[in-house]
Amino acid sequence: MTVDKMERKRSTEMERYYVYGCREYGVLRTAPDSYSYGLYGVSGPTYGNPLVEYAAGAIEKQGANSANQGSIDDIFEDRLDLIRSKIDLILIQLEQRKNIHHEVTYRIERDCCRAYDLLFAWGTEIYRVDRDRLKIERMKFDLEQQKRRERTDYFNDTSLLNRELREALIQYQEEVQKNRMISGMEVSP
């Protein structure tokens, strides 16, 4: 059986039984990293990392523009570029944290669906109370606890990044006002 057929088979098994809370995760989707033969393949630490790509691009851009130093307008423009870069990096971090949150939530929901699948596979024996049923109920409870913890962690992480973003935007507006004031003084002597 090929990997493609296994994916389709897993997908149809996943769709057979799912509860309302698992509806959006009922169909398997492709993960950013490869999954084959039961193992997750992880790409290198810098491949596809927007922060590294942005930093490398900014360093190259800074090297090309380093000869244009001199006037006070250039100094303010460099300062504005620095603050814009800081804002862009914070936005990239927010986007990455959102993607991580969605991936973790997706995996928790998928595991929750598998627990429900195990229960529904018992058919009429679903109402019996034994050791296996209690293990599955405990697993469902733990997964819900993980989901709540992930939501809390996501809120804490994004609130810190949002505070940094707000401070950077205020700093940017202050620099723009200073630039306007200085350029207004230079124009009207």
JSON list of C-alpha atoms in Angstrom, two decimals:
[
{"chain": "A", "resi": 1, "resn": "MET", "atom": "CA", "xyz": [0.00, 0.00, 0.00]},
{"chain": "A", "resi": 2, "resn": "THR", "atom": "CA", "xyz": [1.48, 3.35, -0.99]},
{"chain": "A", "resi": 3, "resn": "VAL", "atom": "CA", "xyz": [1.74, 6.35, 1.28]},
{"chain": "A", "resi": 4, "resn": "ASP", "atom": "CA", "xyz": [-0.93, 8.14, -0.76]},
{"chain": "A", "resi": 5, "resn": "LYS", "atom": "CA", "xyz": [-3.39, 5.28, -0.27]},
{"chain": "A", "resi": 6, "resn": "MET", "atom": "CA", "xyz": [-2.55, 5.19, 3.43]},
{"chain": "A", "resi": 7, "resn": "GLU", "atom": "CA", "xyz": [-3.26, 8.91, 3.67]},
{"chain": "A", "resi": 8, "resn": "ARG", "atom": "CA", "xyz": [-6.63, 8.46, 1.96]},
{"chain": "A", "resi": 9, "resn": "LYS", "atom": "CA", "xyz": [-7.44, 5.47, 4.16]},
{"chain": "A", "resi": 10, "resn": "ARG", "atom": "CA", "xyz": [-6.55, 7.42, 7.29]},
{"chain": "A", "resi": 11, "resn": "SER", "atom": "CA", "xyz": [-8.58, 10.35, 6.01]},
{"chain": "A", "resi": 12, "resn": "THR", "atom": "CA", "xyz": [-11.70, 8.26, 5.48]},
{"chain": "A", "resi": 13, "resn": "GLU", "atom": "CA", "xyz": [-11.27, 6.60, 8.86]},
{"chain": "A", "resi": 14, "resn": "MET", "atom": "CA", "xyz": [-11.01, 10.02, 10.42]},
{"chain": "A", "resi": 15, "resn": "GLU", "atom": "CA", "xyz": [-14.18, 11.22, 8.68]},
{"chain": "A", "resi": 16, "resn": "ARG", "atom": "CA", "xyz": [-16.21, 8.19, 9.67]},
{"chain": "A", "resi": 17, "resn": "TYR", "atom": "CA", "xyz": [-16.70, 9.26, 13.29]},
{"chain": "A", "resi": 18, "resn": "TYR", "atom": "CA", "xyz": [-16.23, 12.76, 14.54]},
{"chain": "A", "resi": 19, "resn": "VAL", "atom": "CA", "xyz": [-18.09, 14.98, 16.93]},
{"chain": "A", "resi": 20, "resn": "TYR", "atom": "CA", "xyz": [-19.17, 18.56, 16.37]},
{"chain": "A", "resi": 21, "resn": "GLY", "atom": "CA", "xyz": [-16.09, 20.05, 18.04]},
{"chain": "A", "resi": 22, "resn": "CYS", "atom": "CA", "xyz": [-13.83, 18.16, 15.62]},
{"chain": "A", "resi": 23, "resn": "ARG", "atom": "CA", "xyz": [-15.65, 19.17, 12.45]},
{"chain": "A", "resi": 24, "resn": "GLU", "atom": "CA", "xyz": [-13.00, 21.54, 11.13]},
{"chain": "A", "resi": 25, "resn": "TYR", "atom": "CA", "xyz": [-10.27, 19.00, 11.86]},
{"chain": "A", "resi": 26, "resn": "GLY", "atom": "CA", "xyz": [-12.13, 15.95, 10.55]},
{"chain": "A", "resi": 27, "resn": "VAL", "atom": "CA", "xyz": [-10.12, 15.78, 7.32]},
{"chain": "A", "resi": 28, "resn": "LEU", "atom": "CA", "xyz": [-6.40, 15.29, 7.54]},
{"chain": "A", "resi": 29, "resn": "ARG", "atom": "CA", "xyz": [-4.35, 18.08, 6.06]},
{"chain": "A", "resi": 30, "resn": "THR", "atom": "CA", "xyz": [-0.75, 18.13, 5.03]},
{"chain": "A", "resi": 31, "resn": "ALA", "atom": "CA", "xyz": [1.64, 19.29, 7.71]},
{"chain": "A", "resi": 32, "resn": "PRO", "atom": "CA", "xyz": [4.44, 21.74, 6.90]},
{"chain": "A", "resi": 33, "resn": "ASP", "atom": "CA", "xyz": [7.01, 19.05, 7.61]},
{"chain": "A", "resi": 34, "resn": "SER", "atom": "CA", "xyz": [6.90, 15.67, 5.94]},
{"chain": "A", "resi": 35, "resn": "TYR", "atom": "CA", "xyz": [5.23, 12.70, 7.57]},
{"chain": "A", "resi": 36, "resn": "SER", "atom": "CA", "xyz": [6.08, 9.29, 6.21]},
{"chain": "A", "resi": 37, "resn": "TYR", "atom": "CA", "xyz": [6.45, 5.81, 7.60]},
{"chain": "A", "resi": 38, "resn": "GLY", "atom": "CA", "xyz": [5.22, 6.96, 11.00]},
{"chain": "A", "resi": 39, "resn": "LEU", "atom": "CA", "xyz": [8.02, 9.49, 11.51]},
{"chain": "A", "resi": 40, "resn": "TYR", "atom": "CA", "xyz": [7.93, 13.26, 11.33]},
{"chain": "A", "resi": 41, "resn": "GLY", "atom": "CA", "xyz": [10.68, 14.83, 9.24]},
{"chain": "A", "resi": 42, "resn": "VAL", "atom": "CA", "xyz": [11.74, 18.24, 10.47]},
{"chain": "A", "resi": 43, "resn": "SER", "atom": "CA", "xyz": [13.46, 20.78, 8.27]},
{"chain": "A", "resi": 44, "resn": "GLY", "atom": "CA", "xyz": [16.64, 22.59, 9.31]},
{"chain": "A", "resi": 45, "resn": "PRO", "atom": "CA", "xyz": [16.54, 25.42, 11.85]},
{"chain": "A", "resi": 46, "resn": "THR", "atom": "CA", "xyz": [16.93, 28.25, 9.33]},
{"chain": "A", "resi": 47, "resn": "TYR", "atom": "CA", "xyz": [15.12, 26.83, 6.32]},
{"chain": "A", "resi": 48, "resn": "GLY", "atom": "CA", "xyz": [11.80, 28.60, 5.89]},
{"chain": "A", "resi": 49, "resn": "ASN", "atom": "CA", "xyz": [12.29, 30.77, 8.97]},
{"chain": "A", "resi": 50, "resn": "PRO", "atom": "CA", "xyz": [10.91, 34.23, 8.11]},
{"chain": "A", "resi": 51, "resn": "LEU", "atom": "CA", "xyz": [12.84, 35.91, 10.93]},
{"chain": "A", "resi": 52, "resn": "VAL", "atom": "CA", "xyz": [16.18, 34.69, 9.60]},
{"chain": "A", "resi": 53, "resn": "GLU", "atom": "CA", "xyz": [15.24, 35.58, 6.02]},
{"chain": "A", "resi": 54, "resn": "TYR", "atom": "CA", "xyz": [14.14, 39.07, 7.08]},
{"chain": "A", "resi": 55, "resn": "ALA", "atom": "CA", "xyz": [17.29, 39.67, 9.13]},
{"chain": "A", "resi": 56, "resn": "ALA", "atom": "CA", "xyz": [19.53, 38.53, 6.26]},
{"chain": "A", "resi": 57, "resn": "GLY", "atom": "CA", "xyz": [17.67, 40.82, 3.84]},
{"chain": "A", "resi": 58, "resn": "ALA", "atom": "CA", "xyz": [17.94, 43.76, 6.24]},
{"chain": "A", "resi": 59, "resn": "ILE", "atom": "CA", "xyz": [21.68, 43.23, 6.67]},
{"chain": "A", "resi": 60, "resn": "GLU", "atom": "CA", "xyz": [22.18, 43.13, 2.89]},
{"chain": "A", "resi": 61, "resn": "LYS", "atom": "CA", "xyz": [20.06, 46.27, 2.48]},
{"chain": "A", "resi": 62, "resn": "GLN", "atom": "CA", "xyz": [21.99, 48.05, 5.23]},
{"chain": "A", "resi": 63, "resn": "GLY", "atom": "CA", "xyz": [25.31, 47.19, 3.58]},
{"chain": "A", "resi": 64, "resn": "ALA", "atom": "CA", "xyz": [24.12, 48.66, 0.28]},
{"chain": "A", "resi": 65, "resn": "ASN", "atom": "CA", "xyz": [22.84, 51.88, 1.90]},
{"chain": "A", "resi": 66, "resn": "SER", "atom": "CA", "xyz": [25.75, 52.47, 4.31]},
{"chain": "A", "resi": 67, "resn": "ALA", "atom": "CA", "xyz": [27.47, 54.97, 1.98]},
{"chain": "A", "resi": 68, "resn": "ASN", "atom": "CA", "xyz": [24.54, 57.41, 2.10]},
{"chain": "A", "resi": 69, "resn": "GLN", "atom": "CA", "xyz": [25.25, 58.88, 5.57]},
{"chain": "A", "resi": 70, "resn": "GLY", "atom": "CA", "xyz": [25.50, 62.58, 6.06]},
{"chain": "A", "resi": 71, "resn": "SER", "atom": "CA", "xyz": [22.49, 64.79, 6.44]},
{"chain": "A", "resi": 72, "resn": "ILE", "atom": "CA", "xyz": [20.14, 64.87, 9.37]},
{"chain": "A", "resi": 73, "resn": "ASP", "atom": "CA", "xyz": [17.34, 63.62, 7.11]},
{"chain": "A", "resi": 74, "resn": "ASP", "atom": "CA", "xyz": [19.38, 60.48, 6.41]},
{"chain": "A", "resi": 75, "resn": "ILE", "atom": "CA", "xyz": [19.85, 59.94, 10.13]},
{"chain": "A", "resi": 76, "resn": "PHE", "atom": "CA", "xyz": [16.10, 60.23, 10.77]},
{"chain": "A", "resi": 77, "resn": "GLU", "atom": "CA", "xyz": [15.35, 58.02, 7.78]},
{"chain": "A", "resi": 78, "resn": "ASP", "atom": "CA", "xyz": [17.72, 55.37, 9.14]},
{"chain": "A", "resi": 79, "resn": "ARG", "atom": "CA", "xyz": [16.01, 55.59, 12.52]},
{"chain": "A", "resi": 80, "resn": "LEU", "atom": "CA", "xyz": [12.60, 55.19, 10.87]},
{"chain": "A", "resi": 81, "resn": "ASP", "atom": "CA", "xyz": [13.90, 52.19, 8.91]},
{"chain": "A", "resi": 82, "resn": "LEU", "atom": "CA", "xyz": [15.14, 50.66, 12.15]},
{"chain": "A", "resi": 83, "resn": "ILE", "atom": "CA", "xyz": [11.75, 51.08, 13.83]},
{"chain": "A", "resi": 84, "resn": "ARG", "atom": "CA", "xyz": [9.96, 49.74, 10.73]},
{"chain": "A", "resi": 85, "resn": "SER", "atom": "CA", "xyz": [12.22, 46.69, 10.85]},
{"chain": "A", "resi": 86, "resn": "LYS", "atom": "CA", "xyz": [11.38, 46.19, 14.51]},
{"chain": "A", "resi": 87, "resn": "ILE", "atom": "CA", "xyz": [7.66, 46.39, 13.71]},
{"chain": "A", "resi": 88, "resn": "ASP", "atom": "CA", "xyz": [8.05, 43.92, 10.84]},
{"chain": "A", "resi": 89, "resn": "LEU", "atom": "CA", "xyz": [9.93, 41.47, 13.06]},
{"chain": "A", "resi": 90, "resn": "ILE", "atom": "CA", "xyz": [7.24, 41.67, 15.74]},
{"chain": "A", "resi": 91, "resn": "LEU", "atom": "CA", "xyz": [4.56, 41.03, 13.11]},
{"chain": "A", "resi": 92, "resn": "ILE", "atom": "CA", "xyz": [6.51, 38.03, 11.84]},
{"chain": "A", "resi": 93, "resn": "GLN", "atom": "CA", "xyz": [6.77, 36.70, 15.40]},
{"chain": "A", "resi": 94, "resn": "LEU", "atom": "CA", "xyz": [3.02, 37.15, 15.89]},
{"chain": "A", "resi": 95, "resn": "GLU", "atom": "CA", "xyz": [2.34, 35.29, 12.65]},
{"chain": "A", "resi": 96, "resn": "GLN", "atom": "CA", "xyz": [4.69, 32.45, 13.64]},
{"chain": "A", "resi": 97, "resn": "ARG", "atom": "CA", "xyz": [3.07, 32.15, 17.08]},
{"chain": "A", "resi": 98, "resn": "LYS", "atom": "CA", "xyz": [-0.35, 32.05, 15.45]},
{"chain": "A", "resi": 99, "resn": "ASN", "atom": "CA", "xyz": [0.79, 29.26, 13.13]},
{"chain": "A", "resi": 100, "resn": "ILE", "atom": "CA", "xyz": [2.24, 27.32, 16.07]},
{"chain": "A", "resi": 101, "resn": "HIS", "atom": "CA", "xyz": [-1.01, 27.79, 17.98]},
{"chain": "A", "resi": 102, "resn": "HIS", "atom": "CA", "xyz": [-3.07, 26.50, 15.06]},
{"chain": "A", "resi": 103, "resn": "GLU", "atom": "CA", "xyz": [-0.79, 23.49, 14.59]},
{"chain": "A", "resi": 104, "resn": "VAL", "atom": "CA", "xyz": [-0.82, 22.56, 18.28]},
{"chain": "A", "resi": 105, "resn": "THR", "atom": "CA", "xyz": [-4.58, 23.03, 18.48]},
{"chain": "A", "resi": 106, "resn": "TYR", "atom": "CA", "xyz": [-5.03, 20.95, 15.33]},
{"chain": "A", "resi": 107, "resn": "ARG", "atom": "CA", "xyz": [-3.01, 18.08, 16.78]},
{"chain": "A", "resi": 108, "resn": "ILE", "atom": "CA", "xyz": [-4.89, 18.21, 20.10]},
{"chain": "A", "resi": 109, "resn": "GLU", "atom": "CA", "xyz": [-8.23, 18.19, 18.25]},
{"chain": "A", "resi": 110, "resn": "ARG", "atom": "CA", "xyz": [-7.04, 15.31, 16.08]},
{"chain": "A", "resi": 111, "resn": "ASP", "atom": "CA", "xyz": [-6.11, 13.31, 19.17]},
{"chain": "A", "resi": 112, "resn": "CYS", "atom": "CA", "xyz": [-9.49, 14.18, 20.68]},
{"chain": "A", "resi": 113, "resn": "CYS", "atom": "CA", "xyz": [-11.19, 12.86, 17.56]},
{"chain": "A", "resi": 114, "resn": "ARG", "atom": "CA", "xyz": [-9.18, 9.66, 17.80]},
{"chain": "A", "resi": 115, "resn": "ALA", "atom": "CA", "xyz": [-10.35, 9.21, 21.39]},
{"chain": "A", "resi": 116, "resn": "TYR", "atom": "CA", "xyz": [-13.96, 9.68, 20.28]},
{"chain": "A", "resi": 117, "resn": "ASP", "atom": "CA", "xyz": [-13.34, 7.24, 17.43]},
{"chain": "A", "resi": 118, "resn": "LEU", "atom": "CA", "xyz": [-12.18, 4.65, 19.93]},
{"chain": "A", "resi": 119, "resn": "LEU", "atom": "CA", "xyz": [-15.34, 5.14, 21.95]},
{"chain": "A", "resi": 120, "resn": "PHE", "atom": "CA", "xyz": [-17.63, 5.04, 18.92]},
{"chain": "A", "resi": 121, "resn": "ALA", "atom": "CA", "xyz": [-15.90, 1.93, 17.58]},
{"chain": "A", "resi": 122, "resn": "TRP", "atom": "CA", "xyz": [-17.24, 0.00, 20.57]},
{"chain": "A", "resi": 123, "resn": "GLY", "atom": "CA", "xyz": [-20.77, 0.45, 19.27]},
{"chain": "A", "resi": 124, "resn": "THR", "atom": "CA", "xyz": [-23.32, -0.57, 21.89]},
{"chain": "A", "resi": 125, "resn": "GLU", "atom": "CA", "xyz": [-20.60, -1.28, 24.44]},
{"chain": "A", "resi": 126, "resn": "ILE", "atom": "CA", "xyz": [-19.87, 2.43, 24.66]},
{"chain": "A", "resi": 127, "resn": "TYR", "atom": "CA", "xyz": [-21.98, 2.69, 27.81]},
{"chain": "A", "resi": 128, "resn": "ARG", "atom": "CA", "xyz": [-20.09, 0.12, 29.81]},
{"chain": "A", "resi": 129, "resn": "VAL", "atom": "CA", "xyz": [-17.76, 1.40, 32.48]},
{"chain": "A", "resi": 130, "resn": "ASP", "atom": "CA", "xyz": [-14.47, -0.44, 32.71]},
{"chain": "A", "resi": 131, "resn": "ARG", "atom": "CA", "xyz": [-10.76, 0.27, 32.83]},
{"chain": "A", "resi": 132, "resn": "ASP", "atom": "CA", "xyz": [-10.44, 0.95, 29.07]},
{"chain": "A", "resi": 133, "resn": "ARG", "atom": "CA", "xyz": [-13.36, 3.37, 29.08]},
{"chain": "A", "resi": 134, "resn": "LEU", "atom": "CA", "xyz": [-11.88, 5.23, 32.06]},
{"chain": "A", "resi": 135, "resn": "LYS", "atom": "CA", "xyz": [-8.49, 5.49, 30.32]},
{"chain": "A", "resi": 136, "resn": "ILE", "atom": "CA", "xyz": [-10.11, 7.02, 27.25]},
{"chain": "A", "resi": 137, "resn": "GLU", "atom": "CA", "xyz": [-12.17, 9.43, 29.36]},
{"chain": "A", "resi": 138, "resn": "ARG", "atom": "CA", "xyz": [-9.00, 10.43, 31.22]},
{"chain": "A", "resi": 139, "resn": "MET", "atom": "CA", "xyz": [-7.23, 10.95, 27.89]},
{"chain": "A", "resi": 140, "resn": "LYS", "atom": "CA", "xyz": [-10.10, 13.20, 26.70]},
{"chain": "A", "resi": 141, "resn": "PHE", "atom": "CA", "xyz": [-9.90, 15.19, 29.92]},
{"chain": "A", "resi": 142, "resn": "ASP", "atom": "CA", "xyz": [-6.11, 15.59, 29.57]},
{"chain": "A", "resi": 143, "resn": "LEU", "atom": "CA", "xyz": [-6.49, 16.73, 25.96]},
{"chain": "A", "resi": 144, "resn": "GLU", "atom": "CA", "xyz": [-9.05, 19.35, 26.95]},
{"chain": "A", "resi": 145, "resn": "GLN", "atom": "CA", "xyz": [-6.67, 20.51, 29.68]},
{"chain": "A", "resi": 146, "resn": "GLN", "atom": "CA", "xyz": [-3.85, 20.78, 27.12]},
{"chain": "A", "resi": 147, "resn": "LYS", "atom": "CA", "xyz": [-6.11, 22.78, 24.84]},
{"chain": "A", "resi": 148, "resn": "ARG", "atom": "CA", "xyz": [-6.94, 25.25, 27.61]},
{"chain": "A", "resi": 149, "resn": "ARG", "atom": "CA", "xyz": [-3.25, 25.53, 28.53]},
{"chain": "A", "resi": 150, "resn": "GLU", "atom": "CA", "xyz": [-2.33, 26.19, 24.89]},
{"chain": "A", "resi": 151, "resn": "ARG", "atom": "CA", "xyz": [-4.96, 28.93, 24.65]},
{"chain": "A", "resi": 152, "resn": "THR", "atom": "CA", "xyz": [-3.60, 30.55, 27.81]},
{"chain": "A", "resi": 153, "resn": "ASP", "atom": "CA", "xyz": [0.00, 30.33, 26.59]},
{"chain": "A", "resi": 154, "resn": "TYR", "atom": "CA", "xyz": [-1.03, 31.76, 23.22]},
{"chain": "A", "resi": 155, "resn": "PHE", "atom": "CA", "xyz": [-2.76, 34.69, 24.91]},
{"chain": "A", "resi": 156, "resn": "ASN", "atom": "CA", "xyz": [0.26, 35.38, 27.15]},
{"chain": "A", "resi": 157, "resn": "ASP", "atom": "CA", "xyz": [2.73, 35.20, 24.26]},
{"chain": "A", "resi": 158, "resn": "THR", "atom": "CA", "xyz": [0.68, 37.38, 21.94]},
{"chain": "A", "resi": 159, "resn": "SER", "atom": "CA", "xyz": [-0.10, 39.92, 24.65]},
{"chain": "A", "resi": 160, "resn": "LEU", "atom": "CA", "xyz": [3.64, 40.45, 25.23]},
{"chain": "A", "resi": 161, "resn": "LEU", "atom": "CA", "xyz": [4.25, 40.77, 21.49]},
{"chain": "A", "resi": 162, "resn": "ASN", "atom": "CA", "xyz": [1.27, 43.11, 21.13]},
{"chain": "A", "resi": 163, "resn": "ARG", "atom": "CA", "xyz": [2.67, 45.32, 23.90]},
{"chain": "A", "resi": 164, "resn": "GLU", "atom": "CA", "xyz": [6.03, 45.47, 22.10]},
{"chain": "A", "resi": 165, "resn": "LEU", "atom": "CA", "xyz": [4.23, 46.24, 18.84]},
{"chain": "A", "resi": 166, "resn": "ARG", "atom": "CA", "xyz": [2.24, 49.03, 20.46]},
{"chain": "A", "resi": 167, "resn": "GLU", "atom": "CA", "xyz": [5.43, 50.56, 21.92]},
{"chain": "A", "resi": 168, "resn": "ALA", "atom": "CA", "xyz": [7.20, 50.30, 18.56]},
{"chain": "A", "resi": 169, "resn": "LEU", "atom": "CA", "xyz": [4.27, 51.98, 16.77]},
{"chain": "A", "resi": 170, "resn": "ILE", "atom": "CA", "xyz": [4.27, 54.81, 19.31]},
{"chain": "A", "resi": 171, "resn": "GLN", "atom": "CA", "xyz": [8.03, 55.18, 18.88]},
{"chain": "A", "resi": 172, "resn": "TYR", "atom": "CA", "xyz": [7.56, 55.23, 15.10]},
{"chain": "A", "resi": 173, "resn": "GLN", "atom": "CA", "xyz": [4.92, 57.96, 15.30]},
{"chain": "A", "resi": 174, "resn": "GLU", "atom": "CA", "xyz": [7.16, 60.02, 17.59]},
{"chain": "A", "resi": 175, "resn": "GLU", "atom": "CA", "xyz": [10.04, 59.73, 15.13]},
{"chain": "A", "resi": 176, "resn": "VAL", "atom": "CA", "xyz": [7.78, 60.73, 12.24]},
{"chain": "A", "resi": 177, "resn": "GLN", "atom": "CA", "xyz": [6.67, 63.81, 14.18]},
{"chain": "A", "resi": 178, "resn": "LYS", "atom": "CA", "xyz": [10.30, 64.70, 15.01]},
{"chain": "A", "resi": 179, "resn": "ASN", "atom": "CA", "xyz": [11.23, 64.27, 11.36]},
{"chain": "A", "resi": 180, "resn": "ARG", "atom": "CA", "xyz": [8.39, 66.55, 10.26]},
{"chain": "A", "resi": 181, "resn": "MET", "atom": "CA", "xyz": [9.31, 69.15, 12.85]},
{"chain": "A", "resi": 182, "resn": "ILE", "atom": "CA", "xyz": [12.99, 69.17, 11.87]},
{"chain": "A", "resi": 183, "resn": "SER", "atom": "CA", "xyz": [12.26, 69.20, 8.15]},
{"chain": "A", "resi": 184, "resn": "GLY", "atom": "CA", "xyz": [9.74, 72.02, 8.78]},
{"chain": "A", "resi": 185, "resn": "MET", "atom": "CA", "xyz": [12.45, 74.06, 10.52]},
{"chain": "A", "resi": 186, "resn": "GLU", "atom": "CA", "xyz": [14.90, 73.50, 7.70]},
{"chain": "A", "resi": 187, "resn": "VAL", "atom": "CA", "xyz": [12.42, 74.56, 5.02]},
{"chain": "A", "resi": 188, "resn": "SER", "atom": "CA", "xyz": [11.17, 77.75, 6.67]},
{"chain": "A", "resi": 189, "resn": "PRO", "atom": "CA", "xyz": [14.22, 79.78, 7.83]}
]
